[in-house]
PDB file of C-alpha atoms in Angstrom:
ATOM      1  CA  UNK A 475     112.385 125.736 108.212  1.00  0.00           C
ATOM      2  CA  UNK A 476     109.079 123.996 107.685  1.00  0.00           C
ATOM      3  CA  UNK A 477     106.024 125.395 105.945  1.00  0.00           C
ATOM      4  CA  UNK A 478     103.016 125.997 108.195  1.00  0.00           C
ATOM      5  CA  UNK A 479     100.078 123.732 107.478  1.00  0.00           C
ATOM      6  CA  UNK A 480      97.843 126.657 106.513  1.00  0.00           C
ATOM      7  CA  UNK A 481     100.405 127.669 103.875  1.00  0.00           C
ATOM      8  CA  UNK A 482      99.960 124.447 101.885  1.00  0.00           C
ATOM      9  CA  UNK A 483      98.081 125.593  98.805  1.00  0.00           C
ATOM     10  CA  UNK A 484      96.213 122.459  97.699  1.00  0.00           C
ATOM     11  CA  UNK A 485      93.274 121.741 100.063  1.00  0.00           C
ATOM     12  CA  UNK A 486      93.276 117.909  99.750  1.00  0.00           C
ATOM     13  CA  UNK A 487      97.057 117.808 100.253  1.00  0.00           C
ATOM     14  CA  UNK A 488      96.754 120.144 103.243  1.00  0.00           C
ATOM     15  CA  UNK A 489      94.041 117.874 104.722  1.00  0.00           C
ATOM     16  CA  UNK A 490      96.225 114.795 104.081  1.00  0.00           C
ATOM     17  CA  UNK A 491      99.215 116.309 105.925  1.00  0.00           C
ATOM     18  CA  UNK A 492      96.980 117.460 108.787  1.00  0.00           C
ATOM     19  CA  UNK A 493      95.463 113.976 109.143  1.00  0.00           C
ATOM     20  CA  UNK A 494      98.874 112.266 109.075  1.00  0.00           C
ATOM     21  CA  UNK A 495     100.261 114.633 111.690  1.00  0.00           C
ATOM     22  CA  UNK A 496      97.209 114.208 113.931  1.00  0.00           C
ATOM     23  CA  UNK A 497      97.266 110.417 113.562  1.00  0.00           C
ATOM     24  CA  UNK A 498      93.610 110.732 112.566  1.00  0.00           C
ATOM     25  CA  UNK A 499      92.705 107.665 110.509  1.00  0.00           C
ATOM     26  CA  UNK A 500      89.152 108.845 109.725  1.00  0.00           C
ATOM     27  CA  UNK A 501      90.352 112.259 108.526  1.00  0.00           C
ATOM     28  CA  UNK A 502      93.108 110.560 106.505  1.00  0.00           C
ATOM     29  CA  UNK A 503      90.660 108.224 104.798  1.00  0.00           C
ATOM     30  CA  UNK A 504      88.311 111.141 104.043  1.00  0.00           C
ATOM     31  CA  UNK A 505      91.056 112.769 101.920  1.00  0.00           C
ATOM     32  CA  UNK A 506      91.174 109.759  99.574  1.00  0.00           C
ATOM     33  CA  UNK A 507      89.081 108.553  96.663  1.00  0.00           C
ATOM     34  CA  UNK A 508      87.707 105.019  96.844  1.00  0.00           C
ATOM     35  CA  UNK A 509      90.414 102.727  95.519  1.00  0.00           C
ATOM     36  CA  UNK A 510      93.208 105.269  95.965  1.00  0.00           C
ATOM     37  CA  UNK A 511      96.685 103.925  95.184  1.00  0.00           C
ATOM     38  CA  UNK A 512     100.202 104.738  96.268  1.00  0.00           C
ATOM     39  CA  UNK A 513     103.832 103.871  95.775  1.00  0.00           C
ATOM     40  CA  UNK A 514     106.825 104.028  98.084  1.00  0.00           C
ATOM     41  CA  UNK A 515     110.336 104.290  96.626  1.00  0.00           C
ATOM     42  CA  UNK A 516     108.958 103.409  93.179  1.00  0.00           C
ATOM     43  CA  UNK A 517     107.040 100.260  94.161  1.00  0.00           C
ATOM     44  CA  UNK A 518     103.263 100.117  94.423  1.00  0.00           C
ATOM     45  CA  UNK A 519     102.168  99.130  97.911  1.00  0.00           C
ATOM     46  CA  UNK A 520      98.980  97.926  99.553  1.00  0.00           C
ATOM     47  CA  UNK A 521      97.536 101.252 100.669  1.00  0.00           C
ATOM     48  CA  UNK A 522      95.877 100.143 103.912  1.00  0.00           C
ATOM     49  CA  UNK A 523      98.847  98.050 105.043  1.00  0.00           C
ATOM     50  CA  UNK A 524     101.330 100.832 104.242  1.00  0.00           C
ATOM     51  CA  UNK A 525      99.294 103.503 106.042  1.00  0.00           C
ATOM     52  CA  UNK A 526      98.951 101.320 109.125  1.00  0.00           C
ATOM     53  CA  UNK A 527     102.670 100.501 109.237  1.00  0.00           C
ATOM     54  CA  UNK A 528     104.174 103.814 108.167  1.00  0.00           C
ATOM     55  CA  UNK A 529     101.704 106.290 109.683  1.00  0.00           C
ATOM     56  CA  UNK A 530      99.270 105.050 112.317  1.00  0.00           C
ATOM     57  CA  UNK A 531     101.061 102.359 114.332  1.00  0.00           C
ATOM     58  CA  UNK A 532     104.395 104.212 114.140  1.00  0.00           C
ATOM     59  CA  UNK A 533     103.359 107.835 114.859  1.00  0.00           C
ATOM     60  CA  UNK A 534     104.159 109.183 111.379  1.00  0.00           C
ATOM     61  CA  UNK A 535     104.694 112.936 111.082  1.00  0.00           C
ATOM     62  CA  UNK A 536     105.452 115.268 108.139  1.00  0.00           C
ATOM     63  CA  UNK A 537     107.338 118.570 108.437  1.00  0.00           C
ATOM     64  CA  UNK A 538     106.903 120.080 104.974  1.00  0.00           C
ATOM     65  CA  UNK A 539     109.959 121.975 103.736  1.00  0.00           C
ATOM     66  CA  UNK A 540     108.929 122.891 100.178  1.00  0.00           C
ATOM     67  CA  UNK A 541     105.956 122.613  97.872  1.00  0.00           C
ATOM     68  CA  UNK A 542     105.689 122.842  94.111  1.00  0.00           C
ATOM     69  CA  UNK A 543     103.854 125.722  92.473  1.00  0.00           C
ATOM     70  CA  UNK A 544     100.738 123.589  91.974  1.00  0.00           C
ATOM     71  CA  UNK A 545     100.813 122.412  95.604  1.00  0.00           C
ATOM     72  CA  UNK A 546     100.798 118.752  94.549  1.00  0.00           C
ATOM     73  CA  UNK A 547     104.468 118.054  95.222  1.00  0.00           C
ATOM     74  CA  UNK A 548     106.122 118.263  98.625  1.00  0.00           C
ATOM     75  CA  UNK A 549     109.510 117.674 100.143  1.00  0.00           C
ATOM     76  CA  UNK A 550     109.205 116.871 103.820  1.00  0.00           C
ATOM     77  CA  UNK A 551     111.150 115.622 106.771  1.00  0.00           C
ATOM     78  CA  UNK A 552     109.131 112.516 107.555  1.00  0.00           C
ATOM     79  CA  UNK A 553     109.594 110.678 110.796  1.00  0.00           C
ATOM     80  CA  UNK A 554     108.054 107.679 112.471  1.00  0.00           C
ATOM     81  CA  UNK A 555     108.915 105.350 115.316  1.00  0.00           C
ATOM     82  CA  UNK A 556     110.061 102.596 112.927  1.00  0.00           C
ATOM     83  CA  UNK A 557     112.527 104.404 110.653  1.00  0.00           C
ATOM     84  CA  UNK A 558     113.295 107.657 112.453  1.00  0.00           C
ATOM     85  CA  UNK A 559     113.583 110.792 110.315  1.00  0.00           C
ATOM     86  CA  UNK A 560     114.273 110.981 106.604  1.00  0.00           C
ATOM     87  CA  UNK A 561     113.973 113.508 103.809  1.00  0.00           C
ATOM     88  CA  UNK A 562     111.084 112.438 101.575  1.00  0.00           C
ATOM     89  CA  UNK A 563     109.439 113.576  98.360  1.00  0.00           C
ATOM     90  CA  UNK A 564     105.673 113.325  97.863  1.00  0.00           C
ATOM     91  CA  UNK A 565     103.631 113.742  94.674  1.00  0.00           C
ATOM     92  CA  UNK A 566      99.827 113.739  94.764  1.00  0.00           C
ATOM     93  CA  UNK A 567      97.179 113.183  92.110  1.00  0.00           C
ATOM     94  CA  UNK A 568      93.886 114.865  92.989  1.00  0.00           C
ATOM     95  CA  UNK A 569      90.562 114.055  91.342  1.00  0.00           C
ATOM     96  CA  UNK A 570      87.365 115.919  92.260  1.00  0.00           C
ATOM     97  CA  UNK A 571      88.840 117.243  95.498  1.00  0.00           C
ATOM     98  CA  UNK A 572      90.199 113.906  96.754  1.00  0.00           C
ATOM     99  CA  UNK A 573      93.594 112.226  96.477  1.00  0.00           C
ATOM    100  CA  UNK A 574      93.457 109.303  94.057  1.00  0.00           C
ATOM    101  CA  UNK A 575      97.181 108.490  94.179  1.00  0.00           C
ATOM    102  CA  UNK A 576     100.334 109.555  95.912  1.00  0.00           C
ATOM    103  CA  UNK A 577     103.927 108.607  95.383  1.00  0.00           C
ATOM    104  CA  UNK A 578     106.513 108.966  98.086  1.00  0.00           C
ATOM    105  CA  UNK A 579     110.125 108.048  98.546  1.00  0.00           C
ATOM    106  CA  UNK A 580     113.426 109.306  99.823  1.00  0.00           C
ATOM    107  CA  UNK A 581     114.345 112.697  98.414  1.00  0.00           C
TER     108      UNK A 581
END
């Protein structure tokens, strides 16, 4: 059973998930610090290229199953039109109310 969006305890992470699920590029970008970085399955990726491919042009969607006590770690069923559904882990670094880095990969 997934966790409702309003139950995600970290506000920037909650905004990130909401933006991904809405396919809202502007809202997504507003959750990030300038120069934010990310990795996928342990390899750093070009943030803009990854987001376009994995989220926006492929209808990415997160159903969050668990969150860590600090709200910065999630396990989610992630699905998009390219890869289908997969169990993923997400870890966020937040600085001054914005996400400066996230790491994702198969859980």
